[in-house]
PDB file of C-alpha atoms and ligand atoms in Angstrom:
ATOM      1  CA  PRO A   1     -13.173   7.667 -79.770  1.00 74.00           C
ATOM      2  CA  LYS A   2     -11.542  11.194 -77.989  1.00 89.00           C
ATOM      3  CA  LEU A   3     -14.280  14.095 -77.786  1.00 95.00           C
ATOM      4  CA  GLU A   4     -12.890  16.224 -80.593  1.00 97.00           C
ATOM      5  CA  ALA A   5     -15.163  18.985 -81.048  1.00 98.00           C
ATOM      6  CA  ILE A   6     -17.654  20.879 -78.698  1.00 98.00           C
ATOM      7  CA  VAL A   7     -20.863  22.761 -79.281  1.00 98.00           C
ATOM      8  CA  HIS A   8     -22.109  24.697 -76.500  1.00 98.00           C
ATOM      9  CA  PHE A   9     -26.222  25.525 -77.334  1.00 98.00           C
ATOM     10  CA  ALA A  10     -27.183  25.160 -73.824  1.00 97.00           C
ATOM     11  CA  ALA A  11     -28.412  28.292 -72.128  1.00 97.00           C
ATOM     12  CA  LEU A  12     -31.132  30.512 -71.336  1.00 97.00           C
ATOM     13  CA  LYS A  13     -31.935  32.827 -74.629  1.00 94.00           C
ATOM     14  CA  ALA A  14     -34.141  35.372 -74.787  1.00 93.00           C
ATOM     15  CA  VAL A  15     -33.707  39.717 -73.595  1.00 92.00           C
ATOM     16  CA  GLY A  16     -37.139  40.599 -72.346  1.00 92.00           C
ATOM     17  CA  GLU A  17     -36.857  37.758 -69.199  1.00 94.00           C
ATOM     18  CA  SER A  18     -33.477  38.755 -69.082  1.00 96.00           C
ATOM     19  CA  VAL A  19     -34.559  41.964 -68.583  1.00 96.00           C
ATOM     20  CA  GLU A  20     -36.572  40.698 -65.352  1.00 97.00           C
ATOM     21  CA  ILE A  21     -34.100  38.459 -64.174  1.00 98.00           C
ATOM     22  CA  PRO A  22     -30.462  39.287 -64.807  1.00 98.00           C
ATOM     23  CA  LEU A  23     -29.147  37.083 -61.901  1.00 98.00           C
ATOM     24  CA  ASP A  24     -31.162  34.394 -63.642  1.00 98.00           C
ATOM     25  CA  TYR A  25     -28.712  34.994 -66.975  1.00 98.00           C
ATOM     26  CA  TYR A  26     -25.820  35.579 -65.503  1.00 98.00           C
ATOM     27  CA  TYR A  27     -25.614  32.903 -62.728  1.00 98.00           C
ATOM     28  CA  ASN A  28     -26.561  30.195 -66.163  1.00 98.00           C
ATOM     29  CA  ASN A  29     -25.048  31.947 -69.029  1.00 98.00           C
ATOM     30  CA  LEU A  30     -21.655  32.195 -67.415  1.00 98.00           C
ATOM     31  CA  VAL A  31     -20.957  29.999 -65.482  1.00 98.00           C
ATOM     32  CA  SER A  32     -21.260  26.997 -67.522  1.00 98.00           C
ATOM     33  CA  SER A  33     -19.890  27.652 -69.721  1.00 98.00           C
ATOM     34  CA  ILE A  34     -16.824  28.883 -67.527  1.00 98.00           C
ATOM     35  CA  ASN A  35     -17.489  24.778 -66.245  1.00 98.00           C
ATOM     36  CA  LEU A  36     -17.422  23.452 -70.128  1.00 98.00           C
ATOM     37  CA  LEU A  37     -14.540  25.768 -70.711  1.00 98.00           C
ATOM     38  CA  ARG A  38     -12.787  23.454 -68.029  1.00 98.00           C
ATOM     39  CA  ALA A  39     -13.445  20.632 -68.941  1.00 97.00           C
ATOM     40  CA  MET A  40     -12.691  21.124 -72.383  1.00 97.00           C
ATOM     41  CA  ILE A  41      -9.130  21.716 -70.825  1.00 96.00           C
ATOM     42  CA  ASP A  42      -8.648  18.700 -68.492  1.00 95.00           C
ATOM     43  CA  TYR A  43     -10.340  16.041 -71.241  1.00 95.00           C
ATOM     44  CA  ASN A  44      -8.133  17.927 -74.331  1.00 96.00           C
ATOM     45  CA  ILE A  45     -11.110  18.263 -76.290  1.00 97.00           C
ATOM     46  CA  PRO A  46      -9.659  21.092 -78.750  1.00 97.00           C
ATOM     47  CA  ASN A  47     -12.757  22.984 -80.941  1.00 98.00           C
ATOM     48  CA  MET A  48     -15.886  24.517 -79.609  1.00 98.00           C
ATOM     49  CA  VAL A  49     -18.541  26.207 -81.871  1.00 98.00           C
ATOM     50  CA  PHE A  50     -20.104  28.418 -79.820  1.00 98.00           C
ATOM     51  CA  SER A  51     -24.130  30.047 -79.457  1.00 98.00           C
ATOM     52  CA  SER A  52     -23.642  33.753 -80.054  1.00 98.00           C
ATOM     53  CA  SER A  53     -26.458  36.154 -81.428  1.00 98.00           C
ATOM     54  CA  ALA A  54     -27.087  39.019 -82.455  1.00 97.00           C
ATOM     55  CA  THR A  55     -27.358  40.645 -79.858  1.00 96.00           C
ATOM     56  CA  VAL A  56     -23.376  41.435 -79.113  1.00 97.00           C
ATOM     57  CA  TYR A  57     -24.290  43.967 -81.724  1.00 96.00           C
ATOM     58  CA  GLY A  58     -25.898  45.919 -79.362  1.00 94.00           C
ATOM     59  CA  LEU A  59     -27.016  48.927 -80.936  1.00 93.00           C
ATOM     60  CA  PRO A  60     -25.970  49.033 -84.385  1.00 94.00           C
ATOM     61  CA  ASP A  61     -24.593  51.984 -86.144  1.00 93.00           C
ATOM     62  CA  LYS A  62     -24.505  50.783 -89.472  1.00 95.00           C
ATOM     63  CA  LEU A  63     -27.078  48.333 -91.357  1.00 96.00           C
ATOM     64  CA  PRO A  64     -26.576  45.279 -92.473  1.00 98.00           C
ATOM     65  CA  VAL A  65     -24.023  43.628 -89.334  1.00 98.00           C
ATOM     66  CA  THR A  66     -20.803  42.703 -90.507  1.00 98.00           C
ATOM     67  CA  GLU A  67     -18.898  40.224 -88.349  1.00 98.00           C
ATOM     68  CA  ASP A  68     -16.622  43.200 -88.284  1.00 97.00           C
ATOM     69  CA  SER A  69     -18.888  45.411 -86.678  1.00 96.00           C
ATOM     70  CA  PRO A  70     -18.196  46.931 -83.547  1.00 93.00           C
ATOM     71  CA  THR A  71     -19.702  44.989 -80.252  1.00 94.00           C
ATOM     72  CA  LYS A  72     -21.139  47.994 -78.496  1.00 92.00           C
ATOM     73  CA  LYS A  73     -22.795  47.982 -75.307  1.00 94.00           C
ATOM     74  CA  ALA A  74     -25.672  45.367 -75.566  1.00 94.00           C
ATOM     75  CA  ASN A  75     -28.864  46.194 -74.928  1.00 92.00           C
ATOM     76  CA  SER A  76     -30.158  43.414 -72.293  1.00 95.00           C
ATOM     77  CA  PRO A  77     -28.302  41.097 -69.681  1.00 97.00           C
ATOM     78  CA  TYR A  78     -28.946  38.865 -72.192  1.00 97.00           C
ATOM     79  CA  GLY A  79     -26.398  40.086 -75.036  1.00 97.00           C
ATOM     80  CA  ASN A  80     -23.992  41.173 -72.192  1.00 98.00           C
ATOM     81  CA  THR A  81     -23.738  37.474 -71.463  1.00 98.00           C
ATOM     82  CA  LYS A  82     -22.745  36.569 -75.078  1.00 98.00           C
ATOM     83  CA  GLN A  83     -20.893  39.054 -75.402  1.00 98.00           C
ATOM     84  CA  ILE A  84     -18.636  38.291 -72.238  1.00 98.00           C
ATOM     85  CA  ILE A  85     -18.970  34.063 -72.878  1.00 98.00           C
ATOM     86  CA  GLU A  86     -17.349  35.313 -76.923  1.00 98.00           C
ATOM     87  CA  GLU A  87     -14.573  37.555 -74.469  1.00 98.00           C
ATOM     88  CA  ILE A  88     -13.699  34.041 -72.398  1.00 98.00           C
ATOM     89  CA  ILE A  89     -13.451  31.405 -75.127  1.00 98.00           C
ATOM     90  CA  PHE A  90     -10.872  34.189 -76.948  1.00 98.00           C
ATOM     91  CA  ASP A  91      -9.263  34.164 -73.428  1.00 98.00           C
ATOM     92  CA  THR A  92      -8.859  30.851 -72.864  1.00 98.00           C
ATOM     93  CA  ILE A  93      -8.041  29.814 -76.341  1.00 97.00           C
ATOM     94  CA  ASN A  94      -5.162  32.944 -76.166  1.00 96.00           C
ATOM     95  CA  VAL A  95      -3.245  30.729 -73.667  1.00 96.00           C
ATOM     96  CA  ASN A  96      -4.325  27.209 -74.701  1.00 95.00           C
ATOM     97  CA  SER A  97      -2.406  27.351 -78.485  1.00 92.00           C
ATOM     98  CA  ASN A  98      -4.836  23.846 -79.784  1.00 93.00           C
ATOM     99  CA  PHE A  99      -7.957  25.081 -79.043  1.00 97.00           C
ATOM    100  CA  LYS A 100     -10.365  26.163 -81.598  1.00 98.00           C
ATOM    101  CA  ALA A 101     -13.416  28.177 -81.518  1.00 98.00           C
ATOM    102  CA  ILE A 102     -15.763  29.604 -84.041  1.00 98.00           C
ATOM    103  CA  SER A 103     -18.492  31.385 -82.819  1.00 98.00           C
ATOM    104  CA  LEU A 104     -21.875  31.421 -84.963  1.00 98.00           C
ATOM    105  CA  ARG A 105     -24.056  35.047 -83.867  1.00 98.00           C
ATOM    106  CA  TYR A 106     -27.566  33.989 -84.270  1.00 98.00           C
ATOM    107  CA  PHE A 107     -29.755  36.797 -86.157  1.00 98.00           C
ATOM    108  CA  ASN A 108     -32.855  35.186 -85.284  1.00 98.00           C
ATOM    109  CA  PRO A 109     -33.840  31.255 -85.819  1.00 98.00           C
ATOM    110  CA  ILE A 110     -37.093  30.625 -86.528  1.00 98.00           C
ATOM    111  CA  GLY A 111     -39.243  27.056 -87.247  1.00 98.00           C
ATOM    112  CA  ALA A 112     -39.141  23.406 -87.559  1.00 98.00           C
ATOM    113  CA  HIS A 113     -38.404  20.939 -89.375  1.00 98.00           C
ATOM    114  CA  LYS A 114     -39.706  19.585 -92.846  1.00 97.00           C
ATOM    115  CA  THR A 115     -41.041  16.443 -91.236  1.00 97.00           C
ATOM    116  CA  ALA A 116     -42.942  18.388 -87.814  1.00 97.00           C
ATOM    117  CA  LEU A 117     -41.272  15.580 -85.795  1.00 96.00           C
ATOM    118  CA  ILE A 118     -38.769  18.304 -84.631  1.00 97.00           C
ATOM    119  CA  GLY A 119     -39.701  21.964 -83.290  1.00 97.00           C
ATOM    120  CA  GLU A 120     -39.693  23.900 -80.176  1.00 95.00           C
ATOM    121  CA  LEU A 121     -42.151  23.686 -77.436  1.00 94.00           C
ATOM    122  CA  PRO A 122     -41.230  26.597 -75.236  1.00 93.00           C
ATOM    123  CA  GLN A 123     -42.793  26.140 -71.107  1.00 91.00           C
ATOM    124  CA  GLY A 124     -45.633  28.248 -70.429  1.00 93.00           C
ATOM    125  CA  VAL A 125     -46.440  31.718 -72.411  1.00 96.00           C
ATOM    126  CA  PRO A 126     -44.071  31.692 -75.426  1.00 96.00           C
ATOM    127  CA  LEU A 127     -41.790  34.715 -74.887  1.00 93.00           C
ATOM    128  CA  ASN A 128     -40.313  34.404 -78.975  1.00 96.00           C
ATOM    129  CA  LEU A 129     -42.786  35.623 -81.887  1.00 98.00           C
ATOM    130  CA  VAL A 130     -43.401  32.790 -83.771  1.00 98.00           C
ATOM    131  CA  PRO A 131     -44.238  30.330 -81.180  1.00 98.00           C
ATOM    132  CA  TYR A 132     -46.221  33.503 -80.380  1.00 98.00           C
ATOM    133  CA  VAL A 133     -47.713  33.289 -83.387  1.00 98.00           C
ATOM    134  CA  THR A 134     -48.499  29.593 -83.893  1.00 98.00           C
ATOM    135  CA  GLN A 135     -49.715  29.094 -80.628  1.00 98.00           C
ATOM    136  CA  THR A 136     -52.302  32.440 -81.194  1.00 98.00           C
ATOM    137  CA  ALA A 137     -53.092  30.928 -84.706  1.00 98.00           C
ATOM    138  CA  ILE A 138     -54.770  27.762 -82.843  1.00 97.00           C
ATOM    139  CA  GLY A 139     -55.870  29.306 -80.223  1.00 97.00           C
ATOM    140  CA  ILE A 140     -53.964  28.631 -77.412  1.00 97.00           C
ATOM    141  CA  ARG A 141     -53.514  32.370 -76.778  1.00 98.00           C
ATOM    142  CA  ASP A 142     -56.294  34.904 -77.352  1.00 98.00           C
ATOM    143  CA  HIS A 143     -53.983  37.348 -79.267  1.00 98.00           C
ATOM    144  CA  LEU A 144     -50.653  38.613 -80.495  1.00 98.00           C
ATOM    145  CA  ARG A 145     -48.936  41.150 -78.707  1.00 98.00           C
ATOM    146  CA  ILE A 146     -46.941  43.236 -80.978  1.00 98.00           C
ATOM    147  CA  PHE A 147     -44.398  45.253 -78.166  1.00 98.00           C
ATOM    148  CA  GLY A 148     -44.259  48.567 -80.606  1.00 98.00           C
ATOM    149  CA  ASN A 149     -45.280  50.233 -83.251  1.00 98.00           C
ATOM    150  CA  ASP A 150     -43.254  53.116 -83.263  1.00 98.00           C
ATOM    151  CA  TYR A 151     -39.999  51.876 -83.786  1.00 98.00           C
ATOM    152  CA  ASN A 152     -37.298  54.023 -86.519  1.00 96.00           C
ATOM    153  CA  THR A 153     -38.880  50.584 -88.923  1.00 97.00           C
ATOM    154  CA  PRO A 154     -41.440  51.346 -91.375  1.00 97.00           C
ATOM    155  CA  ASP A 155     -44.172  49.770 -90.706  1.00 98.00           C
ATOM    156  CA  GLY A 156     -43.865  51.452 -87.173  1.00 98.00           C
ATOM    157  CA  THR A 157     -42.876  47.501 -85.834  1.00 98.00           C
ATOM    158  CA  GLY A 158     -39.703  45.874 -84.444  1.00 98.00           C
ATOM    159  CA  VAL A 159     -37.439  44.780 -87.603  1.00 98.00           C
ATOM    160  CA  ARG A 160     -35.036  41.055 -87.539  1.00 98.00           C
ATOM    161  CA  ASP A 161     -33.387  39.061 -89.889  1.00 98.00           C
ATOM    162  CA  TYR A 162     -35.194  35.531 -89.271  1.00 98.00           C
ATOM    163  CA  ILE A 163     -33.241  32.410 -90.618  1.00 98.00           C
ATOM    164  CA  ASN A 164     -34.972  29.000 -90.940  1.00 98.00           C
ATOM    165  CA  VAL A 165     -33.822  27.039 -88.140  1.00 98.00           C
ATOM    166  CA  VAL A 166     -32.440  23.444 -90.562  1.00 98.00           C
ATOM    167  CA  ASP A 167     -30.342  26.145 -92.388  1.00 98.00           C
ATOM    168  CA  LEU A 168     -29.168  27.662 -89.303  1.00 98.00           C
ATOM    169  CA  SER A 169     -28.061  24.030 -88.096  1.00 98.00           C
ATOM    170  CA  ARG A 170     -26.808  23.293 -91.247  1.00 98.00           C
ATOM    171  CA  ALA A 171     -24.046  24.974 -90.798  1.00 98.00           C
ATOM    172  CA  HIS A 172     -22.641  24.358 -87.036  1.00 98.00           C
ATOM    173  CA  VAL A 173     -21.905  21.392 -88.953  1.00 98.00           C
ATOM    174  CA  ASP A 174     -19.727  23.045 -91.852  1.00 98.00           C
ATOM    175  CA  ALA A 175     -18.509  24.919 -88.445  1.00 98.00           C
ATOM    176  CA  ILE A 176     -17.041  21.506 -87.071  1.00 98.00           C
ATOM    177  CA  LYS A 177     -16.135  20.553 -90.523  1.00 98.00           C
ATOM    178  CA  ARG A 178     -14.171  23.920 -90.623  1.00 98.00           C
ATOM    179  CA  LEU A 179     -12.443  23.213 -87.048  1.00 98.00           C
ATOM    180  CA  LEU A 180     -11.926  19.187 -88.007  1.00 98.00           C
ATOM    181  CA  ASP A 181     -10.297  19.906 -91.362  1.00 98.00           C
ATOM    182  CA  ASN A 182      -7.753  22.920 -90.002  1.00 97.00           C
ATOM    183  CA  LYS A 183      -9.588  25.368 -92.231  1.00 97.00           C
ATOM    184  CA  SER A 184      -9.457  28.385 -89.375  1.00 98.00           C
ATOM    185  CA  LYS A 185      -8.223  31.394 -90.964  1.00 97.00           C
ATOM    186  CA  SER A 186      -7.472  32.207 -86.873  1.00 97.00           C
ATOM    187  CA  ASN A 187      -7.849  30.226 -83.737  1.00 98.00           C
ATOM    188  CA  TYR A 188     -10.798  32.175 -82.920  1.00 98.00           C
ATOM    189  CA  GLU A 189     -13.598  33.407 -85.862  1.00 98.00           C
ATOM    190  CA  ILE A 190     -17.155  34.923 -85.598  1.00 98.00           C
ATOM    191  CA  PHE A 191     -19.850  34.098 -88.113  1.00 98.00           C
ATOM    192  CA  ASN A 192     -23.042  35.658 -89.078  1.00 98.00           C
ATOM    193  CA  LEU A 193     -26.236  32.899 -89.371  1.00 98.00           C
ATOM    194  CA  GLY A 194     -29.212  35.241 -91.071  1.00 98.00           C
ATOM    195  CA  THR A 195     -30.971  35.247 -94.458  1.00 98.00           C
ATOM    196  CA  GLY A 196     -29.895  39.140 -95.053  1.00 98.00           C
ATOM    197  CA  LYS A 197     -32.733  40.619 -94.739  1.00 98.00           C
ATOM    198  CA  GLY A 198     -34.717  42.315 -92.161  1.00 98.00           C
ATOM    199  CA  LEU A 199     -38.541  41.555 -91.961  1.00 98.00           C
ATOM    200  CA  SER A 200     -40.631  43.645 -89.302  1.00 98.00           C
ATOM    201  CA  VAL A 201     -43.168  42.095 -86.449  1.00 98.00           C
ATOM    202  CA  MET A 202     -46.208  43.148 -89.472  1.00 98.00           C
ATOM    203  CA  GLU A 203     -44.025  41.562 -92.317  1.00 98.00           C
ATOM    204  CA  ILE A 204     -44.076  38.296 -90.095  1.00 98.00           C
ATOM    205  CA  VAL A 205     -47.768  38.390 -89.361  1.00 98.00           C
ATOM    206  CA  LYS A 206     -48.861  38.460 -92.955  1.00 98.00           C
ATOM    207  CA  SER A 207     -46.081  36.134 -93.962  1.00 98.00           C
ATOM    208  CA  PHE A 208     -47.782  33.834 -91.918  1.00 98.00           C
ATOM    209  CA  GLU A 209     -51.447  34.214 -92.853  1.00 98.00           C
ATOM    210  CA  LYS A 210     -50.141  33.723 -96.218  1.00 98.00           C
ATOM    211  CA  ALA A 211     -48.062  30.747 -95.994  1.00 98.00           C
ATOM    212  CA  THR A 212     -50.704  28.970 -93.449  1.00 98.00           C
ATOM    213  CA  GLY A 213     -54.732  30.457 -94.450  1.00 98.00           C
ATOM    214  CA  GLN A 214     -54.688  31.883 -91.089  1.00 98.00           C
ATOM    215  CA  LYS A 215     -55.363  34.856 -89.379  1.00 98.00           C
ATOM    216  CA  ILE A 216     -53.418  36.499 -86.151  1.00 98.00           C
ATOM    217  CA  LYS A 217     -55.389  38.507 -84.465  1.00 98.00           C
ATOM    218  CA  TYR A 218     -52.902  40.489 -83.048  1.00 98.00           C
ATOM    219  CA  LYS A 219     -53.140  43.986 -80.355  1.00 98.00           C
ATOM    220  CA  ILE A 220     -50.226  46.464 -80.062  1.00 98.00           C
ATOM    221  CA  TYR A 221     -49.070  46.703 -76.821  1.00 98.00           C
ATOM    222  CA  PRO A 222     -45.931  48.695 -75.341  1.00 98.00           C
ATOM    223  CA  ARG A 223     -42.543  48.802 -76.525  1.00 97.00           C
ATOM    224  CA  ARG A 224     -40.615  45.324 -74.810  1.00 95.00           C
ATOM    225  CA  PRO A 225     -37.527  46.783 -72.968  1.00 93.00           C
ATOM    226  CA  GLY A 226     -34.377  45.877 -73.695  1.00 91.00           C
ATOM    227  CA  ASP A 227     -35.625  44.799 -77.918  1.00 93.00           C
ATOM    228  CA  ILE A 228     -34.345  47.455 -80.498  1.00 94.00           C
ATOM    229  CA  ASP A 229     -35.480  49.159 -83.307  1.00 96.00           C
ATOM    230  CA  ILE A 230     -33.632  46.959 -86.693  1.00 96.00           C
ATOM    231  CA  VAL A 231     -31.080  44.889 -87.157  1.00 96.00           C
ATOM    232  CA  TYR A 232     -30.100  42.481 -90.287  1.00 98.00           C
ATOM    233  CA  ALA A 233     -26.874  40.135 -91.207  1.00 98.00           C
ATOM    234  CA  ASP A 234     -24.587  40.752 -93.502  1.00 98.00           C
ATOM    235  CA  THR A 235     -23.593  37.227 -94.739  1.00 98.00           C
ATOM    236  CA  SER A 236     -21.853  37.644 -97.044  1.00 98.00           C
ATOM    237  CA  TYR A 237     -18.489  36.385 -94.935  1.00 98.00           C
ATOM    238  CA  SER A 238     -20.539  33.335 -93.943  1.00 98.00           C
ATOM    239  CA  ASN A 239     -21.123  32.666 -97.625  1.00 98.00           C
ATOM    240  CA  ARG A 240     -17.739  33.094 -99.360  1.00 98.00           C
ATOM    241  CA  GLU A 241     -15.783  32.019 -96.198  1.00 97.00           C
ATOM    242  CA  LEU A 242     -17.856  29.258 -94.234  1.00 98.00           C
ATOM    243  CA  GLY A 243     -19.407  28.095 -97.648  1.00 97.00           C
ATOM    244  CA  TRP A 244     -23.234  28.392 -96.048  1.00 98.00           C
ATOM    245  CA  LYS A 245     -26.212  30.169 -97.148  1.00 98.00           C
ATOM    246  CA  SER A 246     -29.829  30.699 -96.002  1.00 98.00           C
ATOM    247  CA  GLU A 247     -31.587  28.494 -98.167  1.00 98.00           C
ATOM    248  CA  ILE A 248     -35.688  28.178 -97.398  1.00 98.00           C
ATOM    249  CA  PRO A 249     -38.011  30.634 -98.453  1.00 98.00           C
ATOM    250  CA  LEU A 250     -40.193  32.318 -95.600  1.00 98.00           C
ATOM    251  CA  GLU A 251     -43.757  31.137 -95.863  1.00 98.00           C
ATOM    252  CA  GLU A 252     -42.225  28.238 -96.444  1.00 98.00           C
ATOM    253  CA  THR A 253     -40.915  27.876 -92.703  1.00 98.00           C
ATOM    254  CA  LEU A 254     -43.315  29.467 -91.415  1.00 98.00           C
ATOM    255  CA  LEU A 255     -45.336  26.982 -93.029  1.00 98.00           C
ATOM    256  CA  SER A 256     -43.029  24.064 -90.910  1.00 98.00           C
ATOM    257  CA  ALA A 257     -43.667  25.959 -88.158  1.00 98.00           C
ATOM    258  CA  TRP A 258     -47.620  26.405 -88.344  1.00 98.00           C
ATOM    259  CA  ASN A 259     -46.672  22.378 -89.206  1.00 98.00           C
ATOM    260  CA  TRP A 260     -44.875  21.275 -86.343  1.00 98.00           C
ATOM    261  CA  GLU A 261     -47.908  23.454 -83.867  1.00 98.00           C
ATOM    262  CA  LYS A 262     -50.166  21.377 -85.217  1.00 97.00           C
ATOM    263  CA  ASN A 263     -49.003  18.429 -85.131  1.00 97.00           C
ATOM    264  CA  ILE A 264     -47.629  18.535 -81.646  1.00 96.00           C
ATOM    265  CA  ARG A 265     -51.235  19.569 -80.523  1.00 95.00           C
ATOM    266  CA  LYS A 266     -52.824  16.316 -81.839  1.00 91.00           C
ATOM    267  CA  LYS A 267     -54.704  14.270 -79.466  1.00 68.00           C
ATOM    268  CA  SER A 268     -53.220  11.134 -79.396  1.00 58.00           C
TER     269      SER A 268
HETATM  270  N1  LIG B   1     -41.963  39.945 -80.625  1.00 66.28           N
HETATM  271  C1  LIG B   1     -43.708  40.820 -80.480  1.00 66.28           C
HETATM  272  N2  LIG B   1     -44.658  40.250 -80.344  1.00 66.28           N
HETATM  273  C2  LIG B   1     -44.092  38.634 -79.396  1.00 66.28           C
HETATM  274  C3  LIG B   1     -42.832  38.710 -79.331  1.00 66.28           C
HETATM  275  C4  LIG B   1     -41.613  39.192 -79.757  1.00 66.28           C
HETATM  276  O1  LIG B   1     -44.168  41.802 -81.425  1.00 66.28           O
HETATM  277  O2  LIG B   1     -44.930  37.869 -78.941  1.00 66.28           O
HETATM  278  C5  LIG B   1     -41.422  41.208 -81.310  1.00 66.28           C
HETATM  279  C6  LIG B   1     -40.024  42.244 -80.645  1.00 66.28           C
HETATM  280  O3  LIG B   1     -40.333  42.521 -80.177  1.00 66.28           O
HETATM  281  C7  LIG B   1     -38.979  42.237 -82.035  1.00 66.28           C
HETATM  282  C8  LIG B   1     -39.412  40.638 -82.648  1.00 66.28           C
HETATM  283  O4  LIG B   1     -40.597  40.132 -82.282  1.00 66.28           O
HETATM  284  O5  LIG B   1     -39.185  42.652 -82.158  1.00 66.28           O
HETATM  285  C9  LIG B   1     -38.635  39.411 -82.360  1.00 66.28           C
HETATM  286  O6  LIG B   1     -38.679  39.191 -81.025  1.00 66.28           O
HETATM  287  P1  LIG B   1     -37.961  37.756 -80.684  1.00 66.28           P
HETATM  288  O7  LIG B   1     -38.691  37.716 -78.494  1.00 66.28           O
HETATM  289  O8  LIG B   1     -38.709  36.493 -81.214  1.00 66.28           O
HETATM  290  O9  LIG B   1     -36.571  37.384 -80.381  1.00 66.28           O
HETATM  291  P2  LIG B   1     -35.472  38.831 -80.228  1.00 66.28           P
HETATM  292  O10 LIG B   1     -35.512  39.073 -81.582  1.00 66.28           O
HETATM  293  O11 LIG B   1     -36.224  39.183 -79.718  1.00 66.28           O
HETATM  294  O12 LIG B   1     -33.895  37.597 -80.063  1.00 66.28           O
END
């Protein structure tokens, strides 16, 4: 059977790490995307769904960010790779009239499948917040390091838009259908995937404690290079055009992350 669409997920994905090892990020994320696009042209696979990121908005002037918000200078090499790949896809589509793509700009995907059978298992020390929280709760980490409490946010800790990963994955099905059913309004489209609500690191810790009954020990650390103070999505365009909406409540999402952590640490 002919391949009709590719979902391009593969990439290195940690903001802070990308500041430390920029060449690994540029090489891995850019070269793989170029190779994949070349293969799609060679084999005439006309549709792509690309995992983009809220980091393409840089330091936003206005909140929430809409898909029309300017992509300002990215705050990290990671964000820059996502900006550049979006441009590479756009330029490639421009000269291949039968090609279409949708970039899904992820905000902060968290949580696991409710069966606790599918989830994320970071190698080594987790770089993202929620896996660090669950590993702290289970005792693998001594305490959560909160990177900065002097941001320009209500409680001083960084604010992000945390989206359930199962909700996020549903949007990919919607995007593929849109491409295959020829519903796209242009050959290159962009959708924000978030909840529309900004939450601070401190609020995530408190919600996790409430959802799971686990107490999280934390200490305040300096800001992490590459981080910005606040970003959250305007999701009205995705809701309207893609027919997609975040559904799973935060506490259920955090509980799913905790159940997953417990399940993978169970002695067999
Ligand atoms: N964060 C933190 N401690 C950690 C990991 C993350 O305080 O161990 C903060 C980080 O500074 C940011 C938020 O949590 O404000 C989300 O970070 P994450 O790395 O999960 O996602 P990002 O927004 O960087 O893609």
